[in-house]
Short mmCIF file of C-alpha atoms and ligand atoms in Angstrom, two decimals:
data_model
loop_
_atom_site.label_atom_id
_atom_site.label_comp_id
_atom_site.label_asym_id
_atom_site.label_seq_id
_atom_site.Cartn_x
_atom_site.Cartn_y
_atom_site.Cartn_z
CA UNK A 1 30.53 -1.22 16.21
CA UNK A 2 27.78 -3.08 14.24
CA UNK A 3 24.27 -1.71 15.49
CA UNK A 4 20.63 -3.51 14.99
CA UNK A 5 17.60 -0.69 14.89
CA UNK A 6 14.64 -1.58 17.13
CA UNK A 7 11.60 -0.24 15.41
CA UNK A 8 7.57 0.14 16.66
CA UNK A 9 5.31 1.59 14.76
CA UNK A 10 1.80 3.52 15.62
CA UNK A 11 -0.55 3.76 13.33
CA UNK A 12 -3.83 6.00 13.33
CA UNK A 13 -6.61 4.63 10.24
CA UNK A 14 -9.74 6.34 10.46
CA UNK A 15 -12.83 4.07 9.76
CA UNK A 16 -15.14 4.06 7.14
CA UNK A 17 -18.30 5.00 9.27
CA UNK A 18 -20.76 7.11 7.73
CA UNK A 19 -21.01 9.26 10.92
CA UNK A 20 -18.78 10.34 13.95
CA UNK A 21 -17.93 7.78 16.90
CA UNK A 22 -19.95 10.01 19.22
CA UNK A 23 -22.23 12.10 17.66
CA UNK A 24 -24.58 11.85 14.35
CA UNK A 25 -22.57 14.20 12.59
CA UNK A 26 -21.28 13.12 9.56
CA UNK A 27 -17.51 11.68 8.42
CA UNK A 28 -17.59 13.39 5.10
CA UNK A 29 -13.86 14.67 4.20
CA UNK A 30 -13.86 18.16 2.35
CA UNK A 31 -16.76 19.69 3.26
CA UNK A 32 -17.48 23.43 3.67
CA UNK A 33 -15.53 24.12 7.17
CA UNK A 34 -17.50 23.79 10.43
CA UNK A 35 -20.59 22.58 8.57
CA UNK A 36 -20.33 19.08 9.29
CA UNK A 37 -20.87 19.60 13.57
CA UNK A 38 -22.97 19.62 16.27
CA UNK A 39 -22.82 20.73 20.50
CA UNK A 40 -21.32 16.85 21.10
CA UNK A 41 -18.59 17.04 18.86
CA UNK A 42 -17.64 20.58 19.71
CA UNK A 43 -18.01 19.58 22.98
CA UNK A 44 -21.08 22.42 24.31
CA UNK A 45 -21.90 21.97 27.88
CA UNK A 46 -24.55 19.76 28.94
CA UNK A 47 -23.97 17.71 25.48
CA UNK A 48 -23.47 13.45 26.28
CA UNK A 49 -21.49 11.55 23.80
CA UNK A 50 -23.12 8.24 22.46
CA UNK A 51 -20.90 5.53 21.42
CA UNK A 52 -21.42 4.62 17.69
CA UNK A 53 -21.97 0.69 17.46
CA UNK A 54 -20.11 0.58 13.65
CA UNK A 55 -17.21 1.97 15.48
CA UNK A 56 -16.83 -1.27 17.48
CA UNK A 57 -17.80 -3.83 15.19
CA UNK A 58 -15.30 -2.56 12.61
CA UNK A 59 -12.97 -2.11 15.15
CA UNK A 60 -13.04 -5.51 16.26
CA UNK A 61 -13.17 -6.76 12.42
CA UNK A 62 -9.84 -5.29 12.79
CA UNK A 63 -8.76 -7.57 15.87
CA UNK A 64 -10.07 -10.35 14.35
CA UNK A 65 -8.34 -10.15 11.51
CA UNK A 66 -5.21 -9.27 13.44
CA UNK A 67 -5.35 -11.88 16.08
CA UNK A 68 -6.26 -10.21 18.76
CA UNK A 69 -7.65 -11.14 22.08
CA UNK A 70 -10.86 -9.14 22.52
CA UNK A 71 -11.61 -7.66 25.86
CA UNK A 72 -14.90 -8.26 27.19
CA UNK A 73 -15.00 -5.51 29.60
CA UNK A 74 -13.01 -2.30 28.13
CA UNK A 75 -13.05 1.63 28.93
CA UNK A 76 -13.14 4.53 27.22
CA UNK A 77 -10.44 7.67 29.27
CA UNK A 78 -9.85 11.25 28.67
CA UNK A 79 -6.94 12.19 27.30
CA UNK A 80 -6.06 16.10 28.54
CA UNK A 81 -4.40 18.37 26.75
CA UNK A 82 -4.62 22.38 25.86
CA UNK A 83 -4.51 22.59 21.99
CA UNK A 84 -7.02 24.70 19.59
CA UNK A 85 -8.08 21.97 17.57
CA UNK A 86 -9.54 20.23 20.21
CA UNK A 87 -12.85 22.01 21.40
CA UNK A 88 -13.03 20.16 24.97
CA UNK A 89 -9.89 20.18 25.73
CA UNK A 90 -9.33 16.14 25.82
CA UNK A 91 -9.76 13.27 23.23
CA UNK A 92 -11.80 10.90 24.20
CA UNK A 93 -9.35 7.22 23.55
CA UNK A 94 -8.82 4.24 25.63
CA UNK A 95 -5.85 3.78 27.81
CA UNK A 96 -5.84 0.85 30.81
CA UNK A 97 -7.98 -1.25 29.15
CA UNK A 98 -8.21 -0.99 25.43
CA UNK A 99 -10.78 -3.32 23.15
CA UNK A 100 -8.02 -5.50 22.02
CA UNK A 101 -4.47 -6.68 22.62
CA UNK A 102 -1.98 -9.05 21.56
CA UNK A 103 -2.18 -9.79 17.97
CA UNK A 104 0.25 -10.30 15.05
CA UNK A 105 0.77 -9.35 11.54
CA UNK A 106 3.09 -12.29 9.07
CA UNK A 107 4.72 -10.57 6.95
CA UNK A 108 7.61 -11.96 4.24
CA UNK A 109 11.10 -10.69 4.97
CA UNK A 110 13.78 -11.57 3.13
CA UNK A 111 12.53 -14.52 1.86
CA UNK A 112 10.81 -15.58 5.35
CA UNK A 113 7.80 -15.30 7.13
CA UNK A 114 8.14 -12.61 10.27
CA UNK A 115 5.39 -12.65 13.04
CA UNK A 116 5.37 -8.99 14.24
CA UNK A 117 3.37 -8.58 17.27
CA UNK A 118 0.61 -5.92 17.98
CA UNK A 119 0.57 -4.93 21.66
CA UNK A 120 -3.18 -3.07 21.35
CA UNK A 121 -5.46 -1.65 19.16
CA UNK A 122 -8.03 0.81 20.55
CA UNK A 123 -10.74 3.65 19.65
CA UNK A 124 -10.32 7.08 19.86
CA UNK A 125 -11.76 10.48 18.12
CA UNK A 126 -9.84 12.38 15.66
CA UNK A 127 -9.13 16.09 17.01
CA UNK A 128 -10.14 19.09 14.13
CA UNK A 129 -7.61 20.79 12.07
CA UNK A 130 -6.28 24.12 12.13
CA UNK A 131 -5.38 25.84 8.70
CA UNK A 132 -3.19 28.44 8.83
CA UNK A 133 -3.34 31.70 6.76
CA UNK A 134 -0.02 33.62 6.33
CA UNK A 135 -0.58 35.71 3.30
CA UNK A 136 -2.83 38.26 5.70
CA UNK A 137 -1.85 41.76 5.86
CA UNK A 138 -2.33 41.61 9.69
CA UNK A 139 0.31 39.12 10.26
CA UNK A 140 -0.37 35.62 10.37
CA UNK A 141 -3.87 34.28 11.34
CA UNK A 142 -4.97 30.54 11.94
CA UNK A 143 -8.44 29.11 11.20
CA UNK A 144 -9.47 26.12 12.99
CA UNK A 145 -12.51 23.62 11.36
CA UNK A 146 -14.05 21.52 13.60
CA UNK A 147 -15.58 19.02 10.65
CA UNK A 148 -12.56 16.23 11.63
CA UNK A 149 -13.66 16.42 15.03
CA UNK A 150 -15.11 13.12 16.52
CA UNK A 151 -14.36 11.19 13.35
CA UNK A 152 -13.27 7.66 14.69
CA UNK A 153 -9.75 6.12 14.68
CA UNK A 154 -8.50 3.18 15.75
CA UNK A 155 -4.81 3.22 16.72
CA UNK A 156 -2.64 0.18 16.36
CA UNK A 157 0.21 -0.49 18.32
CA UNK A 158 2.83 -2.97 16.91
CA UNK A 159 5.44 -4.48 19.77
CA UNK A 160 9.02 -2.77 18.71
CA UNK A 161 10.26 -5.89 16.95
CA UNK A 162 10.57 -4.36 12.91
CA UNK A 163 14.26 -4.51 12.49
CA UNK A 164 14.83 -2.34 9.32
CA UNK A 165 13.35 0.53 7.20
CA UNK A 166 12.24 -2.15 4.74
CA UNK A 167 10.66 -4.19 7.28
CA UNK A 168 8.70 -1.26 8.62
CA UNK A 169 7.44 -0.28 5.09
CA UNK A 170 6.38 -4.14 4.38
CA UNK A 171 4.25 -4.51 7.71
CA UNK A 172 2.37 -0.70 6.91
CA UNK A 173 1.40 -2.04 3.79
CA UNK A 174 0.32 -5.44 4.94
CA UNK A 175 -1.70 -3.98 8.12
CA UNK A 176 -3.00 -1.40 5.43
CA UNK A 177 -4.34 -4.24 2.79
CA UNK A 178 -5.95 -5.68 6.02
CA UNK A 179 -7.53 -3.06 6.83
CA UNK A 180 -8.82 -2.30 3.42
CA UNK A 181 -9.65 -5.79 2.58
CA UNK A 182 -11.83 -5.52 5.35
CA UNK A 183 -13.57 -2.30 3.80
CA UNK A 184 -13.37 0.04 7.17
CA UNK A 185 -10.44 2.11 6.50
CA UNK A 186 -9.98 3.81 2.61
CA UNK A 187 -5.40 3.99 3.56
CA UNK A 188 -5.26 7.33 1.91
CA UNK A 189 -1.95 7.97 3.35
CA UNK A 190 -1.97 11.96 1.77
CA UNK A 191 -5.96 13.03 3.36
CA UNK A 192 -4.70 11.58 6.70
CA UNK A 193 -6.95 8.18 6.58
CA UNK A 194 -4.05 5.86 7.36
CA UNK A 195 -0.91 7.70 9.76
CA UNK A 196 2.01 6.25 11.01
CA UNK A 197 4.70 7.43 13.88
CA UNK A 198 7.55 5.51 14.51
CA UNK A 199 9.94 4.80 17.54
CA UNK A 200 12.86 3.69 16.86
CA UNK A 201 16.46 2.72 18.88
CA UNK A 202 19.37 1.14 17.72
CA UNK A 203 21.45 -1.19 20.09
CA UNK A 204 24.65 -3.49 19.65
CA UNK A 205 24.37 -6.58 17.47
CA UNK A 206 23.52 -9.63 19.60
CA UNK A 207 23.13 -6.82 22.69
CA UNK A 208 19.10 -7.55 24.26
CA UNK A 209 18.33 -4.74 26.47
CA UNK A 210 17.10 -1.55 24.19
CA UNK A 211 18.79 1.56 23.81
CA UNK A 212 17.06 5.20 24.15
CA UNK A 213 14.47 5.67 21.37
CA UNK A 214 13.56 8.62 19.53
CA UNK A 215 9.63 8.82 18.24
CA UNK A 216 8.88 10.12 14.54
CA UNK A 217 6.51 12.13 13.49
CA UNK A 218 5.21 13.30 10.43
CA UNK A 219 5.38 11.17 7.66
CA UNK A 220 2.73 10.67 5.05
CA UNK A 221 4.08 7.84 2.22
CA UNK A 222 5.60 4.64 2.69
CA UNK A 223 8.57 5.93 1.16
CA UNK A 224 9.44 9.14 4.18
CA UNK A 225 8.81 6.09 7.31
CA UNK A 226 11.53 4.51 5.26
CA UNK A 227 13.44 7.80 4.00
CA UNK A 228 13.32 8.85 7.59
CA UNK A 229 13.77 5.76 9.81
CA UNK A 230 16.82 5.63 7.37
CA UNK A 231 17.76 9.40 7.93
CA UNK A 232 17.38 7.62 11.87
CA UNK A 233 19.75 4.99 11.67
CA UNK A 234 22.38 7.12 10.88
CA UNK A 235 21.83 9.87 12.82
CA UNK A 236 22.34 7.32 15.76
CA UNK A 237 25.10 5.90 14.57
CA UNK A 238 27.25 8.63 14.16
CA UNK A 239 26.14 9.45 17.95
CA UNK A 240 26.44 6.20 19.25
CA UNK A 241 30.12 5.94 17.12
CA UNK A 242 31.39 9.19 18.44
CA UNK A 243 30.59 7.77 22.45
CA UNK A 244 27.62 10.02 23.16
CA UNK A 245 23.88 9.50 24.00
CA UNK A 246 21.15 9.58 22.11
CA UNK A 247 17.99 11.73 23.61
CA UNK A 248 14.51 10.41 24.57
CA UNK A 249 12.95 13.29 22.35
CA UNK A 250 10.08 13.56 19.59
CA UNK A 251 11.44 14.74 16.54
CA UNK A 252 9.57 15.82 13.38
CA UNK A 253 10.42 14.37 9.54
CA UNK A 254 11.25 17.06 6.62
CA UNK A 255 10.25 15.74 3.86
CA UNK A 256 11.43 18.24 1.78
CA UNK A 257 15.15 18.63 3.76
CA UNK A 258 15.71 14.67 3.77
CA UNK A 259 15.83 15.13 7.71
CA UNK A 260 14.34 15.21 10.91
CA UNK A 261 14.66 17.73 13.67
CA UNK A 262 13.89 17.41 17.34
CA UNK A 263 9.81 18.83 18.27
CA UNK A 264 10.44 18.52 21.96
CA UNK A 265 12.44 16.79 24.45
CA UNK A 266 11.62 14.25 27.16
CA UNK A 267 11.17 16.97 29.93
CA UNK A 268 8.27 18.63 27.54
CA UNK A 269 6.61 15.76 27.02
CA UNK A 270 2.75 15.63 27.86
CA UNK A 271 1.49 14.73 31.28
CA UNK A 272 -2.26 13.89 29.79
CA UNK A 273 -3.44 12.55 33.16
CA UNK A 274 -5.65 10.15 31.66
CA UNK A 275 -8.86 8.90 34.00
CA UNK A 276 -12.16 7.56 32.55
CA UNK A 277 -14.52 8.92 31.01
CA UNK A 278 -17.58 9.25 33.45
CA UNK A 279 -20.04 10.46 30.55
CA UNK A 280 -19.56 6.82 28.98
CA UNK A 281 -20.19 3.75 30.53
CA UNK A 282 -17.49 0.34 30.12
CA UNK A 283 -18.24 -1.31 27.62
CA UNK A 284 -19.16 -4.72 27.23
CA UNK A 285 -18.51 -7.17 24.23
CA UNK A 286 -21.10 -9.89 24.04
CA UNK A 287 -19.26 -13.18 22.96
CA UNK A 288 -21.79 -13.94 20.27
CA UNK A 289 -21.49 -10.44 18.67
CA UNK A 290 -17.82 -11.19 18.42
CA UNK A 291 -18.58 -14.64 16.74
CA UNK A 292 -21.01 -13.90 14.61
CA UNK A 293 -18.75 -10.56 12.88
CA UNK A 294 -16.07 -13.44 12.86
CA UNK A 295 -17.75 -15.44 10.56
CA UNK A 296 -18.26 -12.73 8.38
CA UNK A 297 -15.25 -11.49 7.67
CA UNK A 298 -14.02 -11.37 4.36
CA UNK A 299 -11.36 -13.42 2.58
CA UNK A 300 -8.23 -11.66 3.68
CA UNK A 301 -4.48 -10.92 2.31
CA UNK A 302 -3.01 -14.36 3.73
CA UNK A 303 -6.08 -16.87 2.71
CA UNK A 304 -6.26 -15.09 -1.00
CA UNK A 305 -2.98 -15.97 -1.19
CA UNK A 306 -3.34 -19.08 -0.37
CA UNK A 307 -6.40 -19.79 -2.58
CA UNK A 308 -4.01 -17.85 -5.57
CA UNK A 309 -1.54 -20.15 -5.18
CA UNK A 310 -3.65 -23.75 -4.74
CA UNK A 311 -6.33 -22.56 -7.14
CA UNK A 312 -3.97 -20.92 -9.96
CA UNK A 313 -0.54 -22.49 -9.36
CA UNK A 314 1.27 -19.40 -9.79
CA UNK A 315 4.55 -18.82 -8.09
CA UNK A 316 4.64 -17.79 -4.17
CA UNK A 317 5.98 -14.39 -5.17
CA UNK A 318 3.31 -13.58 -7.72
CA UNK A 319 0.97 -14.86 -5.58
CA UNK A 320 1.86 -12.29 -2.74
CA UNK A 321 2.15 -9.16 -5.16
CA UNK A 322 -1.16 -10.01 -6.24
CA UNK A 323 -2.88 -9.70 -3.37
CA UNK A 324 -1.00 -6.81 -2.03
CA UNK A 325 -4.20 -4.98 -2.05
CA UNK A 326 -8.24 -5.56 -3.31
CA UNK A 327 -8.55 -4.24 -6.32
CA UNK A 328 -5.01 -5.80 -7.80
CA UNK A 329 -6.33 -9.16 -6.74
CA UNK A 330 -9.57 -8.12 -8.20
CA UNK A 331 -8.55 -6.91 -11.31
CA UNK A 332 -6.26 -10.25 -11.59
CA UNK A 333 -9.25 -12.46 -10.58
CA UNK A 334 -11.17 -10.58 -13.84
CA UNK A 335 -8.52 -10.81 -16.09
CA UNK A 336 -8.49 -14.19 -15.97
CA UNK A 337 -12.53 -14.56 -16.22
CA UNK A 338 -11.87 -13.74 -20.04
CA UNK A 339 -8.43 -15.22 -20.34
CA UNK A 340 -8.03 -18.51 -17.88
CA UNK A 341 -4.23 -18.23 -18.19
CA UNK A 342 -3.08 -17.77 -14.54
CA UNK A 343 0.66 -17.39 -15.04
CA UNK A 344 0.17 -15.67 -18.49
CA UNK A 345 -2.00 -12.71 -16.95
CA UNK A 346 0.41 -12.87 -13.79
CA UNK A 347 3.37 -11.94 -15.71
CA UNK A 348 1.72 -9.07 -17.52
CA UNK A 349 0.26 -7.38 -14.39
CA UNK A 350 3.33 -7.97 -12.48
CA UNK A 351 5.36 -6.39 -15.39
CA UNK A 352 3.56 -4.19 -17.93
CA UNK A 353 0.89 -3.24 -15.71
CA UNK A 354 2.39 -2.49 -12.19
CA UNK A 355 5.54 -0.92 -14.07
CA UNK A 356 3.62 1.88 -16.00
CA UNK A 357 1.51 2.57 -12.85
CA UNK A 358 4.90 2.65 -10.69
CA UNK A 359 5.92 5.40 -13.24
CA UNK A 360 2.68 7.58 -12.97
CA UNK A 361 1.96 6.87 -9.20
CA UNK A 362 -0.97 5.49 -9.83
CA UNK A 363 -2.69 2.55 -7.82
CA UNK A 364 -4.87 -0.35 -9.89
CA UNK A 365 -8.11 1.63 -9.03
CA UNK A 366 -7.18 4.33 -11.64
CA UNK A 367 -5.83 2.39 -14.13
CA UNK A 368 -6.80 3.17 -17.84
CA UNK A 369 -6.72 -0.15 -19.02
CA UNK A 370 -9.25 -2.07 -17.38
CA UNK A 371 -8.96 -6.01 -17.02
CA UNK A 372 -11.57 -7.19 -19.97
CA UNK A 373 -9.23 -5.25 -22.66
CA UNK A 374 -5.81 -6.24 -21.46
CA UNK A 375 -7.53 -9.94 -21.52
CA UNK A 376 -8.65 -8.87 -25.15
CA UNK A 377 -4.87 -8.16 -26.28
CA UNK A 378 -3.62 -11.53 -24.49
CA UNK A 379 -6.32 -13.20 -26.96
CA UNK A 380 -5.04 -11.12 -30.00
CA UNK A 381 -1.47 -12.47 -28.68
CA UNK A 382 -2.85 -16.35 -28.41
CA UNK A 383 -4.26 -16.43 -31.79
CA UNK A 384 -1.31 -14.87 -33.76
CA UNK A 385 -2.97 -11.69 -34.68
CA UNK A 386 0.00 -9.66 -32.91
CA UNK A 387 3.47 -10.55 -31.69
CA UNK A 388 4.34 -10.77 -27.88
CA UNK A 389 6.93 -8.19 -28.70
CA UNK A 390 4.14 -5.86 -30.56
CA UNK A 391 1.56 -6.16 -27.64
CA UNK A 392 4.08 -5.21 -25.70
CA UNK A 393 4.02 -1.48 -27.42
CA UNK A 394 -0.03 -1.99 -27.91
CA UNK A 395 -0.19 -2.39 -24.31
CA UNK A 396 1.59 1.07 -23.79
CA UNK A 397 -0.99 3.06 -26.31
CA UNK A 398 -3.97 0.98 -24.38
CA UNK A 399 -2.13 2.54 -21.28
CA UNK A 400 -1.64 6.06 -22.61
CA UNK A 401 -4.98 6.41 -24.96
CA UNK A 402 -7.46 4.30 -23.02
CA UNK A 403 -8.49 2.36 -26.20
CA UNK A 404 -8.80 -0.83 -26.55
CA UNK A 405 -5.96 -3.56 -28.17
CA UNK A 406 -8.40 -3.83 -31.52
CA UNK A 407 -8.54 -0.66 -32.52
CA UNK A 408 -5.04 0.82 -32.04
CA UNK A 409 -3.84 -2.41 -34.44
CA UNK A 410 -6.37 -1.67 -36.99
CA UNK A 411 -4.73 2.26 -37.00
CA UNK A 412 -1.42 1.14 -36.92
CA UNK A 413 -1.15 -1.63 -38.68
CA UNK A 414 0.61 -3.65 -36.12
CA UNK A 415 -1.03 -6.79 -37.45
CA UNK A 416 1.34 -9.44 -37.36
CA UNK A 417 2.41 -11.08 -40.55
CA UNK A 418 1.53 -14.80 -40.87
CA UNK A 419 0.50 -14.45 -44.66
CA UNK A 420 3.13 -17.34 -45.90
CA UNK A 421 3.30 -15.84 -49.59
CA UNK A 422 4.38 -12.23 -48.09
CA UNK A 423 6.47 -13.45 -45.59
CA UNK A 424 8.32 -15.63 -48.27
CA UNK A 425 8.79 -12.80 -50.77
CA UNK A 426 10.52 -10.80 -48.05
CA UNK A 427 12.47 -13.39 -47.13
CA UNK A 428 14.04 -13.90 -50.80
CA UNK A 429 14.89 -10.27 -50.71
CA UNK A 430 16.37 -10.48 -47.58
CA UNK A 431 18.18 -13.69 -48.90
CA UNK A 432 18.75 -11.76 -52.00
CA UNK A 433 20.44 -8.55 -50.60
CA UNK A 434 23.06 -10.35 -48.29
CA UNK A 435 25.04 -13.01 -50.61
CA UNK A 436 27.74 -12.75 -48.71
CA UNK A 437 26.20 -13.71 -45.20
CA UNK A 438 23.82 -16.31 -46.96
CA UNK A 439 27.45 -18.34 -48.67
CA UNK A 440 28.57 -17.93 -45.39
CA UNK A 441 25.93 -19.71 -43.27
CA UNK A 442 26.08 -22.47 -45.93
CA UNK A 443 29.34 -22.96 -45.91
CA UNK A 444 28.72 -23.82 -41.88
CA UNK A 445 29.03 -20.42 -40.18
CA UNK A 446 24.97 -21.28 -38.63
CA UNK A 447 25.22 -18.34 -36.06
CA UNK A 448 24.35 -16.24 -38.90
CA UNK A 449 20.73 -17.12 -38.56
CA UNK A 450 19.92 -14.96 -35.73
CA UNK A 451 21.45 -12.11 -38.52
CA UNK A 452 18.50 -13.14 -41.25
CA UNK A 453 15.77 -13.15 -38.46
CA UNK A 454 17.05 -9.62 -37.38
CA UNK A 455 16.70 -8.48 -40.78
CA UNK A 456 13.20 -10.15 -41.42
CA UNK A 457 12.22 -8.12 -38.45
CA UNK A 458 13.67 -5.43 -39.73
CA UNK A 459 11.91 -5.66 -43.04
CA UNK A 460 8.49 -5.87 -41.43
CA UNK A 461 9.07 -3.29 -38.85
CA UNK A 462 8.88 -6.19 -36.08
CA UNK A 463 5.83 -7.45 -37.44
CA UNK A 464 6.61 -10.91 -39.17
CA UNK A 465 5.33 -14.00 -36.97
CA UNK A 466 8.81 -15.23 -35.33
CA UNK A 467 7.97 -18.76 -35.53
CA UNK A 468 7.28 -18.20 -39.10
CA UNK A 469 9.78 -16.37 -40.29
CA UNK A 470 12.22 -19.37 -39.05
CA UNK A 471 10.75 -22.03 -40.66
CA UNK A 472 10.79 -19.92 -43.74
CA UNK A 473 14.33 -18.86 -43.69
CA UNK A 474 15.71 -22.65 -42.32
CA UNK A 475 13.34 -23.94 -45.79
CA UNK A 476 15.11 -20.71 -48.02
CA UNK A 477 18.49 -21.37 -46.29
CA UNK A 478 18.79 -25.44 -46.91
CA UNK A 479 18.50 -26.49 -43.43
ZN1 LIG B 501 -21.35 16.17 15.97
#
């Protein structure tokens, strides 16, 4: 039996406020622990939480730029539940009636544009964290730090209509440059900025009604919600294959084991017994708030791409790497402020650039090379000072050394050679030292000549100007 997986995904980003959603307190990450709270966020008696305004307005910069429809009249509920990280013993979210509901994210799948819905997005406050200590000599102890506590998320709830691993990892990243495009989320997946749980069911091909779902937890890249919805798939399969059921359950991704393993089962799940929250009144979105943030918003993913591809006339695929995230597009957009050759400075991000930070995990904001010098060694390229072939190897010392395309070709001596006289002296000796290959070539064997270029190169240690070195050797050769 051929199955199709079902996937929804949940995402918690916490926004870029300076201070917590109900409190002064403020967001920092890292501080000393418990330093950054006060009797709201640790939830005292007799303390009131006040709503921070930032919270909304980047919260509905999110459902703007997700297509949301904005609720005029939404409510703030408790959420109950017994756990030591959470001082009060709820988390203040929203439940009936969230801020915003029924959006969409486009994304490109295989080739095509996808419309995946969003069913909600809503505030809530983070809960603290508990760090455990098990190298104590009195057994195990546990620490808890309230400085997380009251830090605002918004939680995004797509409809369950991803229907593979790769899918799910393209619409994270998408809703992830959105939200960073917009500047109120930073997507550091490792500190916990940008989460992600997944449900996910499989069902016959062509079958509509969904089958039981499990819901992931605990998985902090792009590459475990796709190493574990793929751990998923089969997991069902070989249930569904072998005529049994698959459980309603939570179950937790090892990251380390390749695996996930059921947390707790439907009957354990949590009755939170939501109501609302009398210390905070409904709130109440004035229409002209909601226009006025929407004609600020920034240019976002789809539009750059847009303006990439009508202002640049680069292909569709560059166009949509590029703008992946902020800083790529950025760093594109100042590349080409020094070298105005769209498709040129494409290529060399796309390949060079994105390939040696692929290999040293590193994202465009760390990169060694910054845009004026690779636009500096696309110059040196343009005017014949180096080969493409030697930038090529420049570009990897710029990368590794941090210096600039200049200098490491004046310490190498990777200048090209375009001096006629030298090139034509080695290309007599060349001539000179393979009689045999140059009779042959004359006497009509021509696919020699790729032989003599190899050994010009050779000669110069890859340095002699290519387009030189074949006019020379055709003029040397009789042809
Ligand atoms: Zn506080």
């Amino acid at each position: 039996m051929e199955y199709e997986p079902v996937i929804g995904l949940e995402i918690h980003a916490q926004l870029l406020t300076q201070s917590k959603i109900f409190c002064a307190c403020s967001t920092l990450f890292g501080g000393e622990p418990n330093t950054l709270t006060c009797p709201v966020c640790t939830g005292l008696p007799g303390t009131l939480p006040v709503l921070n305004r930032t919270v909304v307005e980047y919260t509905l910069r999110a459902a703007l730029a997700t297509h949301c429809r904005i609720a005029s009249l939404s409510q703030f509920a408790r959420k109950n539940y017994f756990y030591p990280d959470l001082p009060k013993g709820y988390q203040i979210s929203q439940y009936e009636l969230p801020l915003a509901t029924d959006g969409h994210v486009i994304i490109q799948s295989e080739g095509e544009q996808k419309r995946i819905g969003l069913i909600r997005i809503h505030m809530e406050e983070d809960a603290g964290k508990l760090v455990h200590d098990l190298s104590s000599e009195r057994g195990s102890h546990s620490y808890v730090d309230f400085n997380r506590t009251g830090v605002p998320l918004i939680e995004i709830v797509s409809a369950p209509e991803i229907s593979s691993p790769e899918e799910a990892s393209t619409y994270l990243r998408k809703l992830r440059a959105i939200l960073m495009f917009l500047d109120i989320c930073d997507g550091n997946m490792e500190e916990g900025s940008f989460r992600c749980d997944a449900n996910i069911s499989l069902r016959p091909k062509g079958v509509r009604t969904l089958g039981v779902k499990a819901e992931l937890k605990n998985m902090n890249s792009f590459r475990n919600v796709q190493r574990a919805l793929d751990f998923e798939i089969r997991r069902q399969t070989a249930l569904l294959d072998q005529g049994e059921k698959v459980t309603q359950e939570t179950r937790l991704w090892d990251a380390a084991k390749g695996i996930t393993s059921s947390m707790r089962g439907k009957e354990e799940a949590h009755d939170y017994r939501y109501f609302p929250d009398p210390d905070l009144v409904p709130l109440v979105i004035d229409p002209r708030w909601v226009e006025e943030i929407r004609s600020r918003l920034p240019e976002l993913p789809e539009s750059k791409k847009e303006r990439f591809l009508r202002e640049y006339g680069i292909p569709e695929y560059d166009a949509e790497v590029l703008t992946t995230s902020k800083p790529l597009a950025k760093y594109y957009e100042a590349c080409l402020h020094d070298y105005p050759k769209p498709k040129i400075v494409s290529n060399w991000i796309m390949s060079e650039l994105l390939r040696e930070l692929k290999k040293d995990e590193r994202e465009i904001e760390e990169c060694p090379v910054p845009a004026g010098h690779l636009a500096e060694l696309l110059t040196l390229i343009e005017d014949g000072t180096i080969s493409g072939k030697i930038a090529k190897s420049v570009f990897e010392e710029m990368y590794r050394s941090g210096k600039r395309a200049e200098e490491i070709i004046q310490a190498t001596g990777w200048v090209q050679v375009s001096d006629a006289t030298a090139l034509e002296k080695i290309v007599a000796e060349v001539l000179a030292a393979n009689g045999k290959e140059v009779d042959a070539y004359r006497k009509g064997k021509e696919k020699l000549f790729g032989f003599f270029v190899g050994q010009v190169m050779k000669a110069t240690h890859g340095k002699a100007n290519p387009q030189m070195a074949n006019e020379i050797l055709k003029k040397k050769l009789g042809k």
